[in-house]
Coordinates of C-alpha atoms in Angstrom, one line a residue:
Chain C
M1 CA -29.6 20.9 -30.7
S2 CA -28.1 22.2 -27.6
S3 CA -30.3 24.5 -25.6
A4 CA -30.0 27.6 -23.5
L5 CA -30.0 25.3 -20.5
D6 CA -27.0 23.4 -21.9
Q7 CA -25.2 26.7 -22.3
L8 CA -26.1 27.7 -18.8
C9 CA -24.8 24.4 -17.4
I10 CA -21.6 24.7 -19.4
N11 CA -21.0 28.2 -18.0
T12 CA -21.7 26.9 -14.5
I13 CA -18.8 24.5 -14.9
R14 CA -16.6 27.3 -16.2
A15 CA -17.5 29.8 -13.4
L16 CA -17.1 27.2 -10.6
S17 CA -13.7 26.2 -12.0
I18 CA -12.3 29.7 -12.2
D19 CA -13.8 30.5 -8.8
G20 CA -12.1 27.5 -7.2
V21 CA -8.7 28.4 -8.8
Q22 CA -9.1 32.0 -7.8
K23 CA -10.0 31.3 -4.2
A24 CA -7.0 28.9 -3.9
N25 CA -5.0 31.5 -5.7
S26 CA -3.4 28.5 -7.4
G27 CA -4.4 26.1 -10.2
H28 CA -5.2 25.8 -13.8
P29 CA -8.2 27.8 -15.1
G30 CA -7.4 27.4 -18.8
L31 CA -8.4 23.8 -19.4
P32 CA -11.8 23.9 -17.6
L33 CA -12.8 27.1 -19.5
G34 CA -11.9 25.5 -22.9
A35 CA -13.0 22.0 -22.3
A36 CA -16.2 22.6 -20.3
A37 CA -18.5 22.1 -23.3
S38 CA -17.0 18.8 -24.4
A39 CA -16.9 17.5 -20.8
Y40 CA -20.4 18.6 -20.2
V41 CA -21.6 16.7 -23.3
V42 CA -19.9 13.5 -22.1
W43 CA -21.1 13.7 -18.5
T44 CA -24.7 14.6 -19.2
K45 CA -25.5 13.0 -22.5
F46 CA -23.4 9.8 -22.5
L47 CA -21.9 8.8 -19.1
R48 CA -23.8 6.0 -17.5
H49 CA -23.0 6.4 -13.9
N50 CA -24.6 6.6 -10.5
P51 CA -23.2 9.4 -8.4
A52 CA -24.8 7.9 -5.3
N53 CA -22.6 4.8 -5.9
P54 CA -19.2 5.5 -7.4
A55 CA -18.3 1.8 -6.9
W56 CA -21.0 0.4 -9.2
V57 CA -19.0 -2.1 -11.2
N58 CA -20.8 -1.5 -14.5
R59 CA -20.5 2.3 -14.5
D60 CA -18.8 4.1 -17.4
R61 CA -15.4 5.4 -16.5
F62 CA -14.2 8.9 -17.1
V63 CA -10.5 9.6 -16.7
L64 CA -9.2 13.1 -16.7
S65 CA -5.7 12.5 -18.0
A66 CA -5.2 16.2 -18.0
G67 CA -5.2 16.2 -14.3
H68 CA -4.3 19.8 -14.0
G69 CA -7.8 20.6 -15.1
S70 CA -9.0 19.1 -11.8
M71 CA -11.5 21.9 -11.1
L72 CA -13.4 20.8 -14.2
L73 CA -13.7 17.3 -12.7
Y74 CA -14.5 18.5 -9.2
S75 CA -17.2 20.8 -10.6
L76 CA -18.8 17.9 -12.5
L77 CA -18.6 15.6 -9.5
H78 CA -20.2 18.1 -7.3
L79 CA -22.9 19.2 -9.8
T80 CA -24.0 15.6 -10.7
G81 CA -24.3 14.7 -7.1
Y82 CA -21.2 12.8 -5.9
D83 CA -20.3 13.1 -2.3
L84 CA -18.3 16.3 -2.9
P85 CA -20.0 19.2 -1.3
M86 CA -19.6 22.8 -2.4
E87 CA -17.5 23.3 0.7
E88 CA -14.8 21.0 -0.9
L89 CA -14.8 23.1 -4.1
K90 CA -14.2 26.2 -1.9
N91 CA -11.3 24.3 -0.3
F92 CA -9.6 23.5 -3.6
R93 CA -5.9 22.7 -3.0
Q94 CA -6.2 23.2 0.8
W95 CA -4.9 21.0 3.6
N96 CA -7.2 18.1 4.4
S97 CA -9.6 18.8 1.5
R98 CA -10.8 16.2 -0.9
T99 CA -10.0 18.5 -3.8
P100 CA -6.2 18.2 -4.2
G101 CA -4.3 20.1 -6.9
H102 CA -4.5 17.0 -9.2
P103 CA -7.1 14.3 -8.8
E104 CA -6.4 11.4 -6.5
S105 CA -8.5 8.3 -6.9
H106 CA -8.2 7.1 -3.3
L107 CA -9.3 10.4 -1.9
T108 CA -12.2 11.7 -3.9
P109 CA -15.4 9.7 -4.7
G110 CA -15.8 9.5 -8.5
V111 CA -12.2 10.1 -9.4
E112 CA -11.3 7.0 -11.4
A113 CA -7.6 7.5 -11.7
T114 CA -4.9 9.6 -10.0
T115 CA -3.6 11.8 -12.8
G116 CA -1.4 14.8 -13.3
P117 CA 1.9 13.4 -14.4
L118 CA 1.0 13.9 -18.1
G119 CA 0.1 10.9 -20.2
Q120 CA -0.5 8.6 -17.2
G121 CA -4.3 8.9 -17.5
V122 CA -4.1 7.7 -21.0
G123 CA -2.2 4.6 -19.8
N124 CA -4.7 4.1 -17.0
L125 CA -7.7 4.2 -19.3
V126 CA -6.2 1.8 -21.7
G127 CA -5.6 -0.5 -18.8
M128 CA -9.2 -0.1 -17.7
A129 CA -10.3 -1.0 -21.2
I130 CA -8.2 -4.1 -21.2
A131 CA -9.7 -5.1 -17.9
R132 CA -13.1 -4.4 -19.3
E133 CA -12.5 -6.8 -22.3
H134 CA -11.3 -9.5 -19.9
L135 CA -14.4 -9.2 -17.8
A136 CA -16.7 -9.0 -20.9
A137 CA -15.0 -12.2 -22.3
R138 CA -15.5 -13.9 -19.0
F139 CA -19.1 -12.9 -18.1
N140 CA -20.9 -11.8 -21.2
V141 CA -22.8 -14.3 -23.4
P142 CA -25.1 -13.5 -26.3
G143 CA -28.2 -11.9 -24.8
R144 CA -26.6 -11.3 -21.5
E145 CA -24.3 -8.3 -21.2
L146 CA -23.3 -7.9 -17.6
V147 CA -20.2 -5.9 -18.5
G148 CA -21.0 -3.2 -20.8
Y149 CA -19.3 -0.1 -19.6
R150 CA -17.3 2.4 -21.7
I151 CA -14.2 4.3 -21.0
F152 CA -14.2 8.0 -21.6
G153 CA -11.2 10.2 -21.2
L154 CA -10.1 13.8 -21.7
C155 CA -6.5 14.5 -22.5
S156 CA -4.4 17.6 -23.4
D157 CA -1.6 18.6 -25.6
G158 CA 0.8 17.8 -22.8
D159 CA -0.6 14.3 -22.4
L160 CA 0.0 13.5 -26.1
M161 CA 3.5 14.9 -26.0
E162 CA 4.4 12.2 -23.4
G163 CA 5.8 8.9 -24.6
V164 CA 3.6 6.8 -22.2
S165 CA 0.4 8.0 -24.0
A166 CA 1.9 6.9 -27.3
E167 CA 2.8 3.5 -26.0
A168 CA -0.6 3.0 -24.4
A169 CA -2.4 4.2 -27.5
S170 CA -0.4 1.9 -29.7
L171 CA -1.5 -1.1 -27.5
A172 CA -5.1 0.1 -27.5
G173 CA -5.1 0.2 -31.3
H174 CA -3.4 -3.2 -31.5
L175 CA -5.9 -4.8 -29.1
A176 CA -8.8 -3.0 -30.8
L177 CA -10.2 -1.6 -27.6
G178 CA -13.5 -0.3 -28.9
S179 CA -14.8 0.8 -25.5
I180 CA -12.5 3.8 -25.4
V181 CA -13.7 7.3 -26.4
L182 CA -10.9 9.8 -25.7
L183 CA -11.4 13.5 -26.2
Y184 CA -8.3 15.5 -27.0
D185 CA -8.5 19.1 -25.9
D186 CA -6.6 20.5 -28.8
N187 CA -6.1 24.0 -27.5
R188 CA -2.7 24.4 -29.1
V189 CA -1.2 26.1 -26.0
T190 CA 1.1 24.6 -23.4
I191 CA 2.6 26.1 -20.2
D192 CA 5.4 27.7 -22.2
G193 CA 3.5 29.0 -25.1
P194 CA 1.9 27.9 -28.3
T195 CA 2.4 24.2 -29.3
A196 CA 3.9 25.6 -32.5
I197 CA 7.2 26.0 -30.7
T198 CA 7.6 22.3 -29.9
F199 CA 4.6 20.1 -31.0
T200 CA 3.7 20.3 -34.7
E201 CA 3.1 16.7 -35.5
D202 CA -0.2 15.5 -37.0
V203 CA -1.8 13.9 -33.9
A204 CA -4.8 12.7 -35.9
A205 CA -2.6 10.9 -38.4
R206 CA -0.6 9.4 -35.7
F207 CA -3.6 7.9 -34.0
T208 CA -5.0 6.7 -37.3
A209 CA -1.7 4.9 -37.8
Y210 CA -2.2 3.3 -34.4
G211 CA -5.4 1.9 -35.6
W212 CA -7.7 4.3 -33.9
H213 CA -11.0 5.8 -35.2
V214 CA -10.2 9.5 -35.3
L215 CA -12.8 12.2 -35.4
R216 CA -12.7 16.0 -35.3
A217 CA -15.1 18.4 -33.6
D218 CA -15.3 22.0 -32.6
G219 CA -14.8 21.5 -28.9
L220 CA -16.7 24.7 -28.1
N221 CA -19.7 23.5 -30.0
A222 CA -21.8 21.1 -27.9
D223 CA -23.7 19.7 -30.9
E224 CA -20.6 18.9 -32.8
V225 CA -19.0 17.2 -29.8
E226 CA -22.2 15.2 -29.2
S227 CA -22.3 13.9 -32.7
A228 CA -18.7 12.9 -32.5
V229 CA -19.0 11.2 -29.1
R230 CA -22.1 9.3 -30.4
A231 CA -20.1 8.1 -33.3
G232 CA -17.3 7.1 -30.9
T233 CA -19.6 5.1 -28.7
E234 CA -21.1 3.3 -31.7
E235 CA -17.6 2.3 -32.9
R236 CA -16.9 -1.0 -31.2
E237 CA -14.0 -2.3 -33.2
R238 CA -11.5 0.6 -32.6
P239 CA -10.8 3.0 -29.9
T240 CA -11.9 6.5 -30.8
L241 CA -10.0 9.8 -30.5
I242 CA -12.0 13.0 -30.9
V243 CA -9.8 15.9 -31.7
C244 CA -11.7 18.8 -30.0
R245 CA -10.5 22.1 -31.2
T246 CA -10.8 24.5 -28.3
T247 CA -9.5 27.7 -26.9
I248 CA -7.6 27.6 -23.7
G249 CA -9.1 30.1 -21.2
Y250 CA -12.2 30.5 -23.3
G251 CA -14.1 33.6 -22.2
S252 CA -11.2 35.4 -20.6
P253 CA -10.9 38.6 -22.5
H254 CA -7.2 39.0 -21.9
K255 CA -5.9 35.5 -21.4
A256 CA -7.9 33.3 -23.7
G257 CA -5.7 31.5 -26.2
T258 CA -2.5 32.3 -24.3
A259 CA -0.2 30.4 -22.0
G260 CA -1.2 32.9 -19.3
A261 CA -4.4 31.0 -18.9
H262 CA -2.8 27.6 -18.4
G263 CA -1.4 27.3 -14.9
S264 CA -2.1 30.4 -12.9
P265 CA -5.2 32.1 -11.5
L266 CA -6.8 34.6 -13.8
G267 CA -6.8 37.3 -11.1
V268 CA -9.8 38.8 -9.4
E269 CA -10.3 41.4 -12.1
E270 CA -10.0 39.0 -15.0
V271 CA -12.4 36.5 -13.3
A272 CA -15.0 39.3 -13.2
L273 CA -14.3 40.2 -16.9
T274 CA -14.6 36.5 -17.8
K275 CA -17.9 36.2 -16.1
R276 CA -19.1 39.3 -17.8
A277 CA -18.1 37.8 -21.2
L278 CA -19.9 34.6 -20.3
D279 CA -23.0 36.6 -19.3
W280 CA -22.6 35.5 -15.8
P281 CA -23.3 37.4 -12.6
E282 CA -20.0 39.1 -11.8
D283 CA -20.7 39.6 -8.1
K284 CA -21.3 36.0 -7.4
S285 CA -18.8 33.3 -6.5
F286 CA -19.4 29.6 -6.5
F287 CA -22.8 30.3 -7.9
V288 CA -25.0 27.6 -9.3
P289 CA -28.3 28.7 -10.9
N290 CA -31.2 26.6 -9.7
E291 CA -32.1 25.5 -13.2
A292 CA -28.6 24.2 -13.9
F293 CA -28.4 22.5 -10.5
K294 CA -31.6 20.6 -11.1
H295 CA -30.5 19.6 -14.6
F296 CA -27.2 18.3 -13.4
R297 CA -28.8 16.4 -10.5
T298 CA -31.0 14.4 -12.8
A299 CA -27.9 12.2 -13.0
L300 CA -28.9 10.8 -9.6
T301 CA -32.3 9.6 -10.7
R302 CA -31.0 8.4 -14.0
G303 CA -28.1 6.7 -12.3
A304 CA -30.3 5.0 -9.7
K305 CA -32.4 3.6 -12.5
L306 CA -29.4 2.5 -14.5
E307 CA -28.0 0.6 -11.6
T308 CA -31.3 -0.9 -10.4
D309 CA -32.0 -2.2 -13.9
W310 CA -28.5 -3.6 -14.2
N311 CA -28.8 -5.2 -10.7
E312 CA -32.1 -6.8 -11.9
G313 CA -30.3 -8.2 -14.9
L314 CA -27.5 -9.5 -12.7
R315 CA -30.1 -11.1 -10.3
K316 CA -31.8 -12.9 -13.2
A317 CA -28.6 -14.1 -14.8
K318 CA -27.4 -15.4 -11.4
A319 CA -30.7 -17.2 -10.8
E320 CA -30.5 -18.8 -14.3
S321 CA -26.9 -19.9 -13.8
P322 CA -25.5 -20.9 -10.5
D323 CA -22.1 -21.3 -12.1
L324 CA -22.2 -17.7 -13.1
A325 CA -23.4 -16.7 -9.7
R326 CA -20.5 -18.5 -8.0
E327 CA -17.9 -17.1 -10.4
W328 CA -19.2 -13.6 -10.3
D329 CA -19.2 -13.5 -6.5
A330 CA -15.8 -15.1 -6.3
F331 CA -14.4 -12.6 -8.7
W332 CA -15.7 -9.5 -7.0
S333 CA -15.0 -10.7 -3.5
R334 CA -11.3 -10.5 -4.5
E335 CA -10.6 -13.7 -2.7
L336 CA -7.7 -15.9 -3.9
P337 CA -8.5 -19.5 -4.9
A338 CA -8.8 -21.9 -2.0
D339 CA -5.7 -23.9 -1.4
W340 CA -3.5 -21.8 -3.7
E341 CA -0.7 -21.5 -1.1
A342 CA -0.3 -25.3 -0.9
Q343 CA 0.4 -25.4 -4.6
L344 CA 3.4 -23.1 -4.5
P345 CA 6.7 -24.7 -5.6
K346 CA 9.5 -25.5 -3.1
W347 CA 13.2 -26.1 -3.6
S348 CA 15.6 -28.0 -1.5
A349 CA 19.3 -27.3 -0.9
Q350 CA 20.1 -30.3 -3.1
D351 CA 18.6 -28.6 -6.1
K352 CA 20.8 -26.8 -8.6
P353 CA 21.2 -23.1 -8.1
V354 CA 18.2 -21.2 -9.7
A355 CA 17.8 -17.6 -10.8
T356 CA 15.2 -15.9 -8.7
R357 CA 13.4 -14.8 -11.8
K358 CA 13.2 -18.4 -12.9
A359 CA 11.7 -19.2 -9.5
S360 CA 9.2 -16.4 -10.0
E361 CA 8.3 -17.8 -13.4
R362 CA 7.6 -21.2 -11.7
V363 CA 5.3 -19.4 -9.2
I364 CA 3.4 -17.7 -12.0
N365 CA 3.0 -20.8 -14.2
T366 CA 2.0 -22.9 -11.2
L367 CA -0.7 -20.6 -10.2
A368 CA -2.0 -19.5 -13.6
P369 CA -3.8 -22.9 -14.4
I370 CA -5.4 -23.2 -11.0
A371 CA -6.4 -19.5 -11.0
S372 CA -10.1 -19.1 -10.7
T373 CA -11.7 -15.9 -12.0
P374 CA -10.2 -13.6 -9.4
W375 CA -6.8 -14.3 -10.8
E376 CA -7.6 -12.7 -14.1
R377 CA -7.5 -9.3 -12.5
F378 CA -3.8 -10.0 -12.0
S379 CA -3.2 -11.4 -15.4
T380 CA -1.2 -8.5 -16.8
A381 CA 1.0 -8.5 -13.7
L382 CA 1.7 -12.2 -13.9
L383 CA 4.3 -11.9 -16.5
S384 CA 6.0 -15.0 -17.5
V385 CA 9.5 -14.3 -18.4
G386 CA 10.5 -15.4 -21.9
R387 CA 7.3 -17.0 -22.9
S388 CA 3.6 -16.4 -22.9
Y389 CA 1.0 -17.8 -20.5
P390 CA 0.3 -21.6 -20.5
S391 CA -3.3 -20.7 -21.4
A392 CA -3.6 -17.9 -24.0
A393 CA -7.2 -17.4 -22.9
R394 CA -6.1 -16.1 -19.6
S395 CA -3.8 -13.4 -20.6
S396 CA -2.6 -11.2 -23.4
P397 CA 0.7 -12.8 -24.5
F398 CA 3.1 -10.4 -22.9
S399 CA 6.7 -11.4 -22.6
I400 CA 10.0 -9.8 -21.8
T401 CA 13.1 -10.4 -23.8
Chain Y
M1 CA 7.6 3.6 -15.6
K2 CA 8.5 5.4 -12.4
P3 CA 5.5 7.8 -12.7
A4 CA 3.1 4.9 -13.2
L5 CA 4.7 3.1 -10.2
R6 CA 4.5 6.1 -7.9
L7 CA 0.9 6.8 -8.9
A8 CA 0.0 3.2 -8.1
A9 CA 1.7 3.6 -4.7
L10 CA -0.1 6.9 -4.0
S11 CA -3.4 5.5 -5.1
H12 CA -3.1 2.3 -2.9
L13 CA -3.3 0.0 -6.0
P14 CA -2.2 -3.6 -5.4
V15 CA -0.1 -3.8 -8.6
I16 CA 2.8 -6.3 -8.6
Y17 CA 5.9 -5.2 -10.5
V18 CA 8.4 -7.8 -11.5
F19 CA 12.0 -6.5 -12.0
T20 CA 14.1 -9.1 -13.7
H21 CA 17.4 -7.2 -14.2
D22 CA 19.0 -7.2 -10.8
S23 CA 22.3 -5.4 -10.1
I24 CA 25.6 -6.2 -11.7
G25 CA 24.6 -9.8 -12.0
L26 CA 23.5 -8.8 -15.4
G27 CA 27.1 -9.0 -16.4
E28 CA 27.9 -8.6 -20.1
D29 CA 24.9 -6.4 -20.9
G30 CA 26.9 -3.7 -19.1
P31 CA 26.0 -0.6 -16.9
T32 CA 23.1 0.4 -19.1
H33 CA 21.3 -2.7 -17.8
Q34 CA 22.6 -2.7 -14.2
P35 CA 20.2 -0.8 -12.0
V36 CA 22.6 0.1 -9.1
E37 CA 20.4 3.0 -7.9
H38 CA 16.9 1.5 -8.3
L39 CA 16.6 -0.4 -5.1
W40 CA 16.9 2.7 -2.9
S41 CA 14.9 4.8 -5.3
L42 CA 12.1 2.2 -5.0
R43 CA 12.5 2.0 -1.2
A44 CA 12.3 5.8 -1.0
T45 CA 8.9 5.7 -2.7
P46 CA 6.2 5.6 0.0
N47 CA 3.8 2.6 0.1
I48 CA 5.7 0.2 -2.1
F49 CA 6.9 -3.1 -0.7
V50 CA 10.3 -3.8 -2.3
F51 CA 11.1 -7.5 -2.1
R52 CA 14.6 -8.7 -2.9
P53 CA 14.6 -12.4 -2.2
A54 CA 17.8 -14.3 -1.5
D55 CA 16.9 -17.6 -3.3
A56 CA 14.1 -19.5 -4.9
N57 CA 12.3 -20.2 -1.7
E58 CA 12.4 -16.6 -0.5
T59 CA 11.1 -15.7 -4.0
V60 CA 8.0 -17.9 -3.5
E61 CA 7.3 -16.4 -0.1
C62 CA 7.7 -12.9 -1.5
W63 CA 5.3 -13.7 -4.2
R64 CA 2.8 -15.0 -1.7
L65 CA 3.0 -11.8 0.4
A66 CA 2.8 -9.6 -2.7
L67 CA -0.4 -11.5 -3.8
L68 CA -2.0 -11.0 -0.4
R69 CA -1.3 -7.3 -0.3
R70 CA -4.4 -5.2 -0.9
D71 CA -3.4 -1.6 -0.1
G72 CA -0.5 -0.8 -2.4
P73 CA 2.0 -2.1 -4.9
S74 CA 4.8 -4.6 -4.5
A75 CA 8.1 -4.8 -6.4
L76 CA 9.9 -8.1 -6.8
I77 CA 13.6 -7.6 -7.6
L78 CA 14.9 -10.8 -9.2
T79 CA 18.2 -12.1 -10.5
R80 CA 19.0 -13.4 -13.9
Q81 CA 22.0 -15.4 -12.6
P82 CA 21.4 -18.6 -10.7
L83 CA 21.6 -18.4 -6.9
P84 CA 22.2 -21.4 -4.5
V85 CA 19.2 -22.7 -2.7
I86 CA 19.7 -21.8 1.0
N87 CA 19.6 -24.8 3.2
V88 CA 16.8 -24.2 5.7
Q89 CA 17.9 -27.3 7.7
T90 CA 21.3 -25.7 8.4
Y91 CA 19.9 -22.2 8.9
S92 CA 16.8 -20.7 10.4
P93 CA 13.4 -20.9 8.7
M94 CA 12.4 -18.0 6.5
R95 CA 10.5 -15.2 8.1
I96 CA 9.8 -13.0 5.1
E97 CA 6.6 -11.6 6.6
R98 CA 8.8 -10.0 9.2
G99 CA 10.8 -8.2 6.5
A100 CA 14.1 -9.2 8.0
Y101 CA 15.2 -12.1 10.1
V102 CA 18.2 -13.9 11.6
L103 CA 19.0 -16.4 8.9
A104 CA 22.2 -17.7 10.6
E105 CA 22.9 -17.2 14.3
S106 CA 26.5 -16.9 15.5
S107 CA 28.1 -20.0 17.1
R108 CA 28.5 -18.1 20.3
T109 CA 26.3 -15.4 21.7
P110 CA 26.3 -12.5 21.7
P111 CA 27.6 -12.2 18.1
E112 CA 30.6 -10.0 17.6
L113 CA 29.5 -9.2 14.1
I114 CA 26.3 -8.9 12.1
L115 CA 26.3 -9.2 8.4
L116 CA 23.2 -7.7 6.7
A117 CA 22.4 -8.7 3.2
T118 CA 19.6 -9.0 0.6
G119 CA 19.2 -11.0 -2.6
S120 CA 22.2 -12.5 -4.3
E121 CA 24.4 -11.1 -1.5
V122 CA 22.9 -13.3 1.2
S123 CA 24.7 -16.4 0.0
L124 CA 27.9 -14.4 -0.1
A125 CA 27.3 -13.3 3.5
L126 CA 26.8 -17.0 4.5
R127 CA 30.1 -18.0 2.9
A128 CA 31.9 -15.1 4.5
R129 CA 30.4 -16.1 7.9
E130 CA 31.9 -19.6 7.6
E131 CA 35.3 -18.1 7.2
L132 CA 34.8 -15.6 10.0
E133 CA 33.6 -18.2 12.4
R134 CA 36.6 -20.3 11.5
E135 CA 38.7 -17.3 12.4
G136 CA 37.0 -17.0 15.7
V137 CA 34.5 -14.1 14.9
P138 CA 31.0 -15.1 16.1
T139 CA 28.9 -13.9 13.1
R140 CA 25.2 -13.5 12.7
V141 CA 23.7 -13.2 9.2
V142 CA 20.5 -11.2 8.8
S143 CA 18.5 -11.5 5.5
L144 CA 16.4 -8.4 4.8
P145 CA 14.1 -9.2 1.8
C146 CA 11.7 -6.4 2.6
L147 CA 12.7 -3.4 4.6
E148 CA 9.2 -1.9 4.5
L149 CA 7.8 -5.0 6.3
F150 CA 10.7 -4.9 8.8
E151 CA 9.9 -1.2 9.6
R152 CA 6.4 -2.3 10.4
Q153 CA 7.5 -4.8 13.1
P154 CA 7.3 -4.0 16.8
E155 CA 10.4 -2.4 18.1
E156 CA 11.2 -5.4 20.3
Y157 CA 11.5 -7.6 17.3
R158 CA 13.6 -5.1 15.4
R159 CA 15.9 -4.9 18.4
D160 CA 16.2 -8.6 18.6
V161 CA 17.3 -8.8 15.0
L162 CA 19.6 -5.8 15.1
P163 CA 20.4 -5.2 18.8
P164 CA 21.6 -1.6 19.3
K165 CA 24.5 -2.8 21.4
M166 CA 26.0 -4.7 18.5
V167 CA 27.8 -2.0 16.7
N168 CA 29.9 -4.2 14.3
R169 CA 27.5 -4.4 11.4
L170 CA 28.4 -4.8 7.8
A171 CA 25.6 -4.4 5.1
I172 CA 26.2 -6.0 1.7
E173 CA 24.2 -5.2 -1.3
A174 CA 25.3 -4.8 -4.9
G175 CA 23.9 -1.3 -5.3
A176 CA 24.0 2.1 -3.9
T177 CA 24.9 2.3 -0.2
I178 CA 22.9 5.4 0.7
G179 CA 20.1 3.9 2.8
W180 CA 22.1 1.2 4.6
W181 CA 23.8 3.6 7.0
K182 CA 20.5 3.8 8.9
Y183 CA 20.8 0.0 9.5
V184 CA 24.5 -0.3 10.2
G185 CA 24.8 2.7 12.5
G186 CA 27.7 5.1 12.9
K187 CA 30.3 2.4 13.6
G188 CA 29.2 0.0 10.9
D189 CA 30.2 -0.3 7.3
V190 CA 28.5 -0.9 3.9
L191 CA 29.8 -2.9 1.0
G192 CA 27.9 -1.6 -2.0
L193 CA 28.4 0.0 -5.3
D194 CA 28.2 3.8 -5.5
R195 CA 29.1 4.0 -9.1
F196 CA 27.7 2.5 -12.4
G197 CA 28.6 -1.1 -13.1
A198 CA 30.6 -2.3 -16.1
S199 CA 30.4 -4.7 -19.0
A200 CA 32.0 -8.1 -18.1
P201 CA 30.9 -11.5 -17.0
G202 CA 28.8 -11.3 -13.9
D203 CA 31.2 -13.3 -11.7
V204 CA 34.1 -11.1 -12.8
L205 CA 32.1 -8.0 -11.8
F206 CA 31.3 -9.3 -8.4
K207 CA 34.9 -10.1 -7.9
E208 CA 36.2 -6.7 -9.2
F209 CA 33.7 -4.7 -7.2
G210 CA 34.7 -6.6 -4.0
F211 CA 31.7 -8.9 -3.6
T212 CA 33.8 -11.9 -2.5
P213 CA 33.9 -13.8 0.8
E214 CA 37.6 -12.7 1.2
N215 CA 36.8 -9.0 0.9
V216 CA 33.7 -9.3 3.2
V217 CA 36.0 -11.0 5.8
A218 CA 38.6 -8.3 5.3
R219 CA 36.1 -5.4 5.6
A220 CA 34.5 -7.0 8.6
K221 CA 37.8 -7.5 10.4
A222 CA 38.9 -4.0 9.7
M223 CA 35.7 -2.6 11.1
I224 CA 35.9 -4.7 14.2
A225 CA 39.5 -3.5 14.7
R226 CA 38.4 0.1 14.3
N227 CA 35.7 -0.3 16.9
R228 CA 37.8 -2.1 19.4
P229 CA 38.4 0.0 22.5
A230 CA 42.0 1.4 22.5

């Protein structure tokens, strides 16, 4: 059962998010208010990460496809102990801050994907799940799971209106990417009004048709979300979509449930009223109660232990298998195989004219067989035109017709 | 896919995009399949290396550079139609890593004319050069497989390839002309395609849209005449 402390923590996220948006006088308060509970559940009860090391390779990924809810993500990053000081939250959307309007992965520690153009985060997390399966197939053996991370995501109505999310979701279902748990913030409001004006399809039925495992939860009820996320993580054969019914701008007396909460600051007065409704001190901005802070920061000790334990497993595995050690290190060093340049094809002026895309195909098919592990990270980019890879084990059989 | 591509560029991700439907060379598939505007649209996107190789060997070298890139995406713009393999014995060795290079120097220096070309139009420029040289116009051909790499070269190198004093410059690319004016200057000319293509065999389209040695020669000579002091 969720506790009073859980509720305090959830409201901490809400208050920080609306304060950030209000101070910037720009941004999207509605999603953080509505999705705080479900994001909180994922981040504190499931996400295996180490805020002290955002580059830990076996961390769970969290992709906020609904990038406009960036203050939700920045609040969580700050609270759980990533290198994102409160000062950055106060500088939301300002010049030279690391808290831009929409999340940028190269800028902010802990941001896994640059998102904002709706639907793109869903595409990204499907790509991450494909990469994860490649890595798992390469490095995991029974009794030795070096690659065990999951991919969590949060998307909005707008994300699921976009074609790219449908394409990516279709592929995820086809490839049975069981590491995905995607929460859908079903708040039924878009920037222009209720989804009823344009978006009345049955999303759950659509994802079921893609081959997804689809669950429903009251997104404002932490316990319900927790049960659903748990079921999602236990499902290994299919990607999971959790339709989380929420209220946009939850807590705002005048804007909750309306498009007015989507993409503009609540206003000073409404911020105060919202805090009052959430039983939060009205006179305080960027306020984090000690108890909540301590609870969030347990992510650091938990994360350090997770990573240390995993490192120990890796050390043992490498000691037992020098081959694995070599392959693992070669892969993560991102070096290209020795001697690869010498193998590249050459043509002479006496050769028949050749289409440059045929020449490209020759390059790909020359390099694919000699590719050592680092090449697998390129496997989906190394499209072979008109036919699949020489070795099916190295790539999903993509082709262009 | 543009949003995904620009997010990759923004996020410094080393993705390699292979574009296999290049310009009007697509021919019969028609204007729906002939991306006349994409080259400059890609080049306008920050942090993407846009490679448009002129033949099989340039393609290999572009692939090599794309695979070595770590801080952003690359786009390879490739033809469906066969292109002649450029004779590196006759011409200069490739310098793809420079982004642009003098592929064929004029018979006399300084050249009177510079032809700038990418991809399938490089061989066309070489054929036009032969005729121009025969007609007494010393002509340099510059291949520009990657403008982003060229822009990163020291100014000295860029001025060697495109000396500011040489004003007679004709750029040839079977796509929008918009960005080429920067490279040909106020007195130069661009042979491109500022309209959608059409459905017909590829060689017919190249001919109808003026991508022939004869037309290149005529455009170049007209430009030289315009620029001659009165």
